[in-house]
Short mmCIF file of the C-alpha atoms (twelve columns), coordinates in Angstrom:
data_MODEL
# 
_entry.id   MODEL 
# 
loop_
_atom_site.group_PDB 
_atom_site.id 
_atom_site.type_symbol 
_atom_site.label_atom_id 
_atom_site.label_alt_id 
_atom_site.label_comp_id 
_atom_site.label_asym_id 
_atom_site.label_seq_id 
_atom_site.Cartn_x 
_atom_site.Cartn_y 
_atom_site.Cartn_z 
_atom_site.pdbx_PDB_model_num 
ATOM 1   C CA . MET A 1   -10.038 21.776  -3.609  1 
ATOM 2   C CA . TRP A 2   -8.730  18.203  -3.169  1 
ATOM 3   C CA . LYS A 3   -5.557  18.935  -5.103  1 
ATOM 4   C CA . ASN A 4   -4.948  22.097  -3.101  1 
ATOM 5   C CA . ALA A 5   -5.325  20.116  0.107   1 
ATOM 6   C CA . LEU A 6   -2.202  18.130  -0.760  1 
ATOM 7   C CA . THR A 7   0.018   21.186  -0.861  1 
ATOM 8   C CA . ALA A 8   0.282   21.300  2.926   1 
ATOM 9   C CA . ILE A 9   0.770   18.815  5.742   1 
ATOM 10  C CA . VAL A 10  -2.640  17.743  6.905   1 
ATOM 11  C CA . PRO A 11  -3.607  16.852  10.483  1 
ATOM 12  C CA . LEU A 12  -4.773  13.323  11.073  1 
ATOM 13  C CA . PHE A 13  -8.047  12.538  12.693  1 
ATOM 14  C CA . PHE A 14  -8.431  8.937   13.776  1 
ATOM 15  C CA . PHE A 15  -11.696 7.137   13.581  1 
ATOM 16  C CA . ALA A 16  -13.355 6.195   16.897  1 
ATOM 17  C CA . ALA A 17  -15.534 3.128   16.860  1 
ATOM 18  C CA . ALA A 18  -18.819 3.530   18.647  1 
ATOM 19  C CA . CYS A 19  -19.750 0.669   20.910  1 
ATOM 20  C CA . GLY A 20  -23.028 -0.090  22.560  1 
ATOM 21  C CA . ASN A 21  -25.978 -2.418  22.814  1 
ATOM 22  C CA . ASP A 22  -28.103 -3.122  19.775  1 
ATOM 23  C CA . SER A 23  -31.524 -1.541  19.916  1 
ATOM 24  C CA . ALA A 24  -34.751 -3.460  19.587  1 
ATOM 25  C CA . PRO A 25  -35.848 -5.562  17.845  1 
ATOM 26  C CA . GLY A 26  -33.400 -8.113  19.289  1 
ATOM 27  C CA . VAL A 27  -32.421 -6.631  22.657  1 
ATOM 28  C CA . TRP A 28  -29.568 -9.043  23.319  1 
ATOM 29  C CA . ASP A 29  -28.729 -7.885  26.819  1 
ATOM 30  C CA . SER A 30  -32.240 -8.499  28.124  1 
ATOM 31  C CA . GLY A 31  -32.382 -12.029 26.811  1 
ATOM 32  C CA . THR A 32  -35.463 -11.406 24.671  1 
ATOM 33  C CA . ALA A 33  -35.793 -12.894 21.199  1 
ATOM 34  C CA . ASP A 34  -35.064 -10.800 18.147  1 
ATOM 35  C CA . THR A 35  -37.544 -10.210 15.320  1 
ATOM 36  C CA . ASP A 36  -35.259 -10.079 12.279  1 
ATOM 37  C CA . THR A 37  -34.866 -12.903 9.772   1 
ATOM 38  C CA . ASP A 38  -31.613 -14.484 10.966  1 
ATOM 39  C CA . ALA A 39  -30.577 -16.403 14.044  1 
ATOM 40  C CA . ASP A 40  -28.563 -13.716 15.816  1 
ATOM 41  C CA . THR A 41  -29.659 -10.711 17.844  1 
ATOM 42  C CA . ASP A 42  -28.376 -7.699  15.953  1 
ATOM 43  C CA . GLY A 43  -31.516 -6.708  14.088  1 
ATOM 44  C CA . ASP A 44  -30.163 -7.148  10.541  1 
ATOM 45  C CA . THR A 45  -30.614 -9.961  8.014   1 
ATOM 46  C CA . ASP A 46  -27.188 -11.593 7.931   1 
ATOM 47  C CA . SER A 47  -25.746 -14.338 10.120  1 
ATOM 48  C CA . ASP A 48  -23.106 -12.417 12.046  1 
ATOM 49  C CA . THR A 49  -23.402 -10.290 15.169  1 
ATOM 50  C CA . ASP A 50  -22.638 -6.840  13.810  1 
ATOM 51  C CA . SER A 51  -25.009 -4.163  12.586  1 
ATOM 52  C CA . ASP A 52  -24.343 -4.211  8.849   1 
ATOM 53  C CA . THR A 53  -25.788 -6.526  6.212   1 
ATOM 54  C CA . ASP A 54  -22.711 -8.433  5.093   1 
ATOM 55  C CA . ALA A 55  -21.593 -11.743 6.566   1 
ATOM 56  C CA . ASP A 56  -18.452 -10.596 8.375   1 
ATOM 57  C CA . THR A 57  -18.045 -9.452  11.971  1 
ATOM 58  C CA . ASP A 58  -17.095 -5.810  11.451  1 
ATOM 59  C CA . THR A 59  -19.404 -2.801  11.198  1 
ATOM 60  C CA . ASP A 60  -18.815 -1.765  7.613   1 
ATOM 61  C CA . SER A 61  -20.608 -3.036  4.524   1 
ATOM 62  C CA . ASP A 62  -17.723 -3.977  2.245   1 
ATOM 63  C CA . GLY A 63  -17.160 -7.598  3.223   1 
ATOM 64  C CA . GLY A 64  -14.604 -7.085  5.965   1 
ATOM 65  C CA . VAL A 65  -12.181 -4.386  4.839   1 
ATOM 66  C CA . ASN A 66  -12.229 -1.139  6.776   1 
ATOM 67  C CA . PRO A 67  -12.078 2.150   4.836   1 
ATOM 68  C CA . GLY A 68  -8.456  2.972   4.057   1 
ATOM 69  C CA . GLU A 69  -7.169  -0.506  4.957   1 
ATOM 70  C CA . LEU A 70  -4.608  -1.835  2.463   1 
ATOM 71  C CA . ILE A 71  -3.212  -5.350  2.782   1 
ATOM 72  C CA . GLY A 72  0.032   -6.210  1.019   1 
ATOM 73  C CA . THR A 73  3.030   -8.545  1.090   1 
ATOM 74  C CA . ILE A 74  6.432   -7.782  2.601   1 
ATOM 75  C CA . ARG A 75  9.470   -9.790  1.498   1 
ATOM 76  C CA . ASP A 76  12.615  -9.790  3.609   1 
ATOM 77  C CA . PHE A 77  16.106  -10.151 2.088   1 
ATOM 78  C CA . HIS A 78  19.597  -10.756 3.381   1 
ATOM 79  C CA . ASP A 79  21.912  -7.766  3.130   1 
ATOM 80  C CA . THR A 80  24.127  -9.891  0.874   1 
ATOM 81  C CA . HIS A 81  21.618  -9.769  -1.992  1 
ATOM 82  C CA . PRO A 82  23.326  -7.970  -4.902  1 
ATOM 83  C CA . ASP A 83  20.666  -5.233  -5.095  1 
ATOM 84  C CA . PHE A 84  20.792  -4.403  -1.364  1 
ATOM 85  C CA . GLU A 85  23.508  -2.470  0.473   1 
ATOM 86  C CA . ALA A 86  25.161  -1.695  -2.847  1 
ATOM 87  C CA . GLU A 87  25.297  1.429   -5.031  1 
ATOM 88  C CA . LEU A 88  23.482  4.655   -4.152  1 
ATOM 89  C CA . GLY A 89  21.548  7.100   -6.303  1 
ATOM 90  C CA . ALA A 90  18.076  7.933   -7.575  1 
ATOM 91  C CA . GLU A 91  17.233  6.608   -11.012 1 
ATOM 92  C CA . THR A 92  14.215  6.234   -13.262 1 
ATOM 93  C CA . GLY A 93  13.709  3.622   -15.936 1 
ATOM 94  C CA . ILE A 94  14.453  0.520   -13.866 1 
ATOM 95  C CA . VAL A 95  11.031  -0.876  -14.834 1 
ATOM 96  C CA . GLU A 96  8.945   -0.803  -17.999 1 
ATOM 97  C CA . ASP A 97  6.000   1.571   -18.329 1 
ATOM 98  C CA . VAL A 98  3.456   -1.282  -18.463 1 
ATOM 99  C CA . LEU A 99  2.886   -3.818  -15.694 1 
ATOM 100 C CA . GLY A 100 3.640   -7.425  -16.570 1 
ATOM 101 C CA . SER A 101 0.958   -10.011 -17.236 1 
ATOM 102 C CA . ASP A 102 1.769   -11.534 -13.829 1 
ATOM 103 C CA . GLY A 103 0.931   -8.252  -12.101 1 
ATOM 104 C CA . LYS A 104 4.606   -7.478  -11.358 1 
ATOM 105 C CA . PRO A 105 6.964   -4.774  -12.661 1 
ATOM 106 C CA . VAL A 106 8.939   -5.759  -15.764 1 
ATOM 107 C CA . TYR A 107 12.673  -5.137  -15.455 1 
ATOM 108 C CA . ALA A 108 13.960  -2.682  -18.064 1 
ATOM 109 C CA . GLY A 109 17.595  -2.541  -17.009 1 
ATOM 110 C CA . GLY A 110 19.166  -5.099  -19.320 1 
ATOM 111 C CA . THR A 111 22.328  -6.439  -17.676 1 
ATOM 112 C CA . GLY A 112 22.049  -3.852  -14.908 1 
ATOM 113 C CA . THR A 113 21.485  -0.211  -13.983 1 
ATOM 114 C CA . ALA A 114 23.239  2.177   -11.628 1 
ATOM 115 C CA . THR A 115 21.699  0.471   -8.564  1 
ATOM 116 C CA . THR A 116 20.480  -2.918  -9.862  1 
ATOM 117 C CA . HIS A 117 22.257  -5.985  -11.184 1 
ATOM 118 C CA . GLY A 118 20.156  -7.652  -13.845 1 
ATOM 119 C CA . GLN A 119 16.756  -9.241  -14.306 1 
ATOM 120 C CA . ALA A 120 17.342  -12.430 -12.316 1 
ATOM 121 C CA . ALA A 121 18.142  -10.478 -9.149  1 
ATOM 122 C CA . PHE A 122 15.361  -7.930  -9.702  1 
ATOM 123 C CA . ASP A 123 12.688  -10.566 -10.326 1 
ATOM 124 C CA . GLN A 124 13.263  -11.815 -6.783  1 
ATOM 125 C CA . TRP A 125 12.133  -8.501  -5.297  1 
ATOM 126 C CA . PHE A 126 8.403   -9.156  -5.666  1 
ATOM 127 C CA . ASN A 127 8.294   -12.941 -5.932  1 
ATOM 128 C CA . ASP A 128 8.709   -15.555 -3.212  1 
ATOM 129 C CA . THR A 129 12.100  -17.174 -3.789  1 
ATOM 130 C CA . VAL A 130 13.387  -20.098 -1.737  1 
ATOM 131 C CA . ASP A 131 16.616  -19.349 0.165   1 
ATOM 132 C CA . VAL A 132 16.528  -15.719 -1.071  1 
ATOM 133 C CA . ASN A 133 13.589  -14.073 0.697   1 
ATOM 134 C CA . MET A 134 10.848  -14.684 3.239   1 
ATOM 135 C CA . SER A 135 7.396   -13.119 3.086   1 
ATOM 136 C CA . THR A 136 4.504   -12.132 5.303   1 
ATOM 137 C CA . SER A 137 1.322   -10.095 4.875   1 
ATOM 138 C CA . TRP A 138 1.308   -6.537  6.166   1 
ATOM 139 C CA . THR A 139 -1.568  -4.076  6.565   1 
ATOM 140 C CA . ILE A 140 -1.380  -0.295  6.482   1 
ATOM 141 C CA . GLN A 141 -4.286  1.909   7.543   1 
ATOM 142 C CA . LEU A 142 -4.858  5.191   5.762   1 
ATOM 143 C CA . VAL A 143 -6.636  7.730   7.947   1 
ATOM 144 C CA . GLU A 144 -8.953  10.412  6.599   1 
ATOM 145 C CA . GLY A 145 -7.753  13.904  7.382   1 
ATOM 146 C CA . THR A 146 -9.018  17.318  6.344   1 
ATOM 147 C CA . ASP A 147 -10.440 18.100  2.905   1 
ATOM 148 C CA . GLY A 148 -10.830 14.432  2.004   1 
ATOM 149 C CA . VAL A 149 -7.113  13.581  2.140   1 
ATOM 150 C CA . TRP A 150 -6.287  10.021  3.255   1 
ATOM 151 C CA . VAL A 151 -2.872  9.638   4.910   1 
ATOM 152 C CA . PHE A 152 -0.498  6.930   6.054   1 
ATOM 153 C CA . ASP A 153 2.690   8.357   7.572   1 
ATOM 154 C CA . ASP A 154 5.523   6.379   9.183   1 
ATOM 155 C CA . GLN A 155 8.837   8.207   9.428   1 
ATOM 156 C CA . ASP A 156 10.483  5.204   11.066  1 
ATOM 157 C CA . PHE A 157 9.182   2.504   8.746   1 
ATOM 158 C CA . PHE A 158 10.660  -0.781  9.940   1 
ATOM 159 C CA . PRO A 159 7.627   -3.090  9.972   1 
ATOM 160 C CA . ILE A 160 9.513   -6.390  10.221  1 
ATOM 161 C CA . ASP A 161 12.009  -5.697  12.997  1 
ATOM 162 C CA . GLY A 162 12.505  -8.959  14.876  1 
ATOM 163 C CA . MET A 163 10.753  -10.951 12.120  1 
ATOM 164 C CA . LEU A 164 11.717  -13.195 9.199   1 
ATOM 165 C CA . PHE A 165 15.517  -12.878 8.679   1 
ATOM 166 C CA . GLY A 166 15.715  -10.326 11.485  1 
ATOM 167 C CA . GLU A 167 18.079  -7.399  11.836  1 
ATOM 168 C CA . GLU A 168 21.264  -9.359  10.966  1 
ATOM 169 C CA . GLY A 169 23.327  -7.276  13.375  1 
ATOM 170 C CA . ASN A 170 21.855  -3.926  12.300  1 
ATOM 171 C CA . PRO A 171 19.699  -1.592  14.429  1 
ATOM 172 C CA . HIS A 172 16.690  -2.451  12.228  1 
ATOM 173 C CA . ASN A 173 15.645  -4.861  9.506   1 
ATOM 174 C CA . TYR A 174 16.499  -2.594  6.581   1 
ATOM 175 C CA . HIS A 175 16.225  -4.898  3.569   1 
ATOM 176 C CA . PHE A 176 12.716  -5.625  2.334   1 
ATOM 177 C CA . THR A 177 10.157  -4.967  -0.367  1 
ATOM 178 C CA . TYR A 178 6.429   -4.309  -0.069  1 
ATOM 179 C CA . GLU A 179 3.744   -4.758  -2.693  1 
ATOM 180 C CA . LEU A 180 0.014   -4.228  -2.572  1 
ATOM 181 C CA . HIS A 181 -2.787  -4.372  -5.084  1 
ATOM 182 C CA . THR A 182 -5.952  -2.316  -4.855  1 
ATOM 183 C CA . GLN A 183 -8.673  -0.758  -6.994  1 
ATOM 184 C CA . PHE A 184 -10.731 2.417   -6.994  1 
ATOM 185 C CA . THR A 185 -13.385 4.348   -8.902  1 
ATOM 186 C CA . TYR A 186 -11.992 7.313   -10.813 1 
ATOM 187 C CA . ASN A 187 -14.387 10.193  -10.175 1 
ATOM 188 C CA . GLY A 188 -12.193 13.045  -11.371 1 
ATOM 189 C CA . GLY A 189 -9.789  15.271  -9.470  1 
ATOM 190 C CA . GLU A 190 -7.931  12.552  -7.536  1 
ATOM 191 C CA . VAL A 191 -4.248  12.723  -6.635  1 
ATOM 192 C CA . PHE A 192 -1.968  10.001  -5.216  1 
ATOM 193 C CA . ARG A 193 1.293   11.186  -3.624  1 
ATOM 194 C CA . PHE A 194 4.171   9.205   -2.123  1 
ATOM 195 C CA . THR A 195 7.079   10.517  -0.052  1 
ATOM 196 C CA . GLY A 196 9.840   8.189   1.080   1 
ATOM 197 C CA . ASP A 197 12.821  6.000   0.322   1 
ATOM 198 C CA . ASP A 198 13.953  3.936   -1.459  1 
ATOM 199 C CA . ASP A 199 12.336  2.635   -4.694  1 
ATOM 200 C CA . LEU A 200 8.639   3.222   -5.296  1 
ATOM 201 C CA . TRP A 201 6.577   2.439   -8.383  1 
ATOM 202 C CA . VAL A 202 2.838   2.973   -8.690  1 
ATOM 203 C CA . PHE A 203 0.887   1.577   -11.625 1 
ATOM 204 C CA . ILE A 204 -2.646  2.735   -12.369 1 
ATOM 205 C CA . ASN A 205 -4.610  0.736   -14.920 1 
ATOM 206 C CA . ASN A 206 -1.379  -1.286  -15.412 1 
ATOM 207 C CA . ARG A 207 0.515   1.822   -16.523 1 
ATOM 208 C CA . LEU A 208 3.371   3.492   -14.672 1 
ATOM 209 C CA . ALA A 209 2.130   6.579   -12.816 1 
ATOM 210 C CA . ILE A 210 4.960   7.177   -10.304 1 
ATOM 211 C CA . ASP A 211 8.637   6.307   -10.850 1 
ATOM 212 C CA . LEU A 212 10.888  6.869   -7.812  1 
ATOM 213 C CA . GLY A 213 13.528  4.230   -8.457  1 
ATOM 214 C CA . GLY A 214 16.954  3.914   -6.894  1 
ATOM 215 C CA . VAL A 215 18.556  4.096   -3.456  1 
ATOM 216 C CA . HIS A 216 18.085  7.614   -2.145  1 
ATOM 217 C CA . GLY A 217 16.878  9.840   0.669   1 
ATOM 218 C CA . GLN A 218 13.256  10.937  0.912   1 
ATOM 219 C CA . LEU A 219 11.772  11.952  -2.427  1 
ATOM 220 C CA . THR A 220 8.222   12.938  -3.342  1 
ATOM 221 C CA . GLN A 221 6.251   12.309  -6.501  1 
ATOM 222 C CA . GLU A 222 2.543   12.396  -7.196  1 
ATOM 223 C CA . ALA A 223 0.144   11.075  -9.769  1 
ATOM 224 C CA . ASP A 224 -2.386  13.715  -10.801 1 
ATOM 225 C CA . LEU A 225 -5.032  11.492  -12.320 1 
ATOM 226 C CA . ASP A 226 -6.699  14.218  -14.372 1 
ATOM 227 C CA . ALA A 227 -3.405  15.458  -15.819 1 
ATOM 228 C CA . GLN A 228 -2.238  11.905  -16.546 1 
ATOM 229 C CA . ALA A 229 -5.603  10.463  -17.624 1 
ATOM 230 C CA . ALA A 230 -4.675  10.093  -21.279 1 
ATOM 231 C CA . ASP A 231 -1.366  8.380   -20.518 1 
ATOM 232 C CA . LEU A 232 -3.034  6.089   -17.986 1 
ATOM 233 C CA . GLY A 233 -5.996  5.324   -20.246 1 
ATOM 234 C CA . ILE A 234 -8.581  6.218   -17.613 1 
ATOM 235 C CA . THR A 235 -11.959 7.950   -17.825 1 
ATOM 236 C CA . THR A 236 -14.224 9.097   -15.018 1 
ATOM 237 C CA . GLY A 237 -16.854 6.745   -13.684 1 
ATOM 238 C CA . ASN A 238 -14.832 3.562   -14.197 1 
ATOM 239 C CA . VAL A 239 -13.004 1.241   -11.809 1 
ATOM 240 C CA . TYR A 240 -9.226  0.836   -12.193 1 
ATOM 241 C CA . THR A 241 -6.445  -1.068  -10.480 1 
ATOM 242 C CA . LEU A 242 -3.670  0.609   -8.486  1 
ATOM 243 C CA . ASP A 243 -0.560  -1.533  -7.935  1 
ATOM 244 C CA . PHE A 244 2.134   -0.373  -5.533  1 
ATOM 245 C CA . PHE A 245 5.738   -1.615  -5.272  1 
ATOM 246 C CA . PHE A 246 8.209   -0.372  -2.664  1 
ATOM 247 C CA . ALA A 247 11.760  -1.358  -1.704  1 
ATOM 248 C CA . GLU A 248 13.911  -0.458  1.306   1 
ATOM 249 C CA . ARG A 249 17.452  -1.357  0.241   1 
ATOM 250 C CA . HIS A 250 20.002  0.451   2.397   1 
ATOM 251 C CA . LEU A 251 20.895  1.741   5.847   1 
ATOM 252 C CA . VAL A 252 20.093  3.867   7.779   1 
ATOM 253 C CA . GLU A 253 16.644  5.453   7.433   1 
ATOM 254 C CA . SER A 254 13.246  4.374   6.155   1 
ATOM 255 C CA . HIS A 255 10.411  6.823   5.460   1 
ATOM 256 C CA . PHE A 256 7.002   5.960   4.067   1 
ATOM 257 C CA . ARG A 257 4.131   8.393   3.527   1 
ATOM 258 C CA . ILE A 258 1.034   8.239   1.325   1 
ATOM 259 C CA . ASP A 259 -1.311  11.203  0.780   1 
ATOM 260 C CA . THR A 260 -4.253  10.628  -1.523  1 
ATOM 261 C CA . THR A 261 -7.691  11.940  -2.322  1 
ATOM 262 C CA . ILE A 262 -8.705  8.540   -3.681  1 
ATOM 263 C CA . SER A 263 -11.319 7.710   -1.063  1 
ATOM 264 C CA . ASP A 264 -12.388 4.171   -1.958  1 
ATOM 265 C CA . LEU A 265 -9.200  2.122   -2.308  1 
ATOM 266 C CA . ALA A 266 -10.147 -1.524  -1.817  1 
ATOM 267 C CA . PRO A 267 -8.718  -4.955  -2.676  1 
ATOM 268 C CA . PRO A 268 -9.338  -5.822  -6.327  1 
ATOM 269 C CA . ILE A 269 -11.975 -8.409  -7.140  1 
ATOM 270 C CA . ASP A 270 -10.418 -11.575 -8.572  1 
# 
């Protein structure tokens, strides 16, 4: 059923946070003392003022990360970088099939490919490099839609307009990369789909699951975890990493959409 749900555009239903006074014991608005075991008035046993049992100030129980919240790093580049505003075309094989020991893609293009210009230039994409790029953290929020499909959809994806190096005379800041690292429990039946431009690589269990390299218009590719389980080395009931690497390298559009039935994406534990 989950796989079938990804064959159509799904409506998005945004979460609404419920607000209100805590109920007794600990009726904070009446000024009476609470009867739990901490020093606040929320009726639980931690030291914050929310209603869960972790020590953060949100209302979930995962240590501060909301369901579907993914936090990554954006790096901004000048349009004079050799791999930006250069050749066009979709291509696979820019990166190796196994993630590097540093958690970054390993360049497989030798002295260059149709749209890249060697390892030294490529290694700057996902590493902070003085006088070459500037970085900042960036959060995306997947929203649960129908049939258990989680979606992030931005058809005008220019998250750093007016930031870092800025637009450099263009309508938007078009030249950046985005990486994020997460983990999930493989239960069986999950699918992860990306639609957008330009480059996109997804590694699951350190192995390449989606390869949408090159400078191109919107393309779609999905990882069917059951169908690819042997290649990815995954078995149900275990926790695996998912590492995501995106690049926007050319004018004039930027599209970014994730559809997935992986319901428990969360930052990996160091």
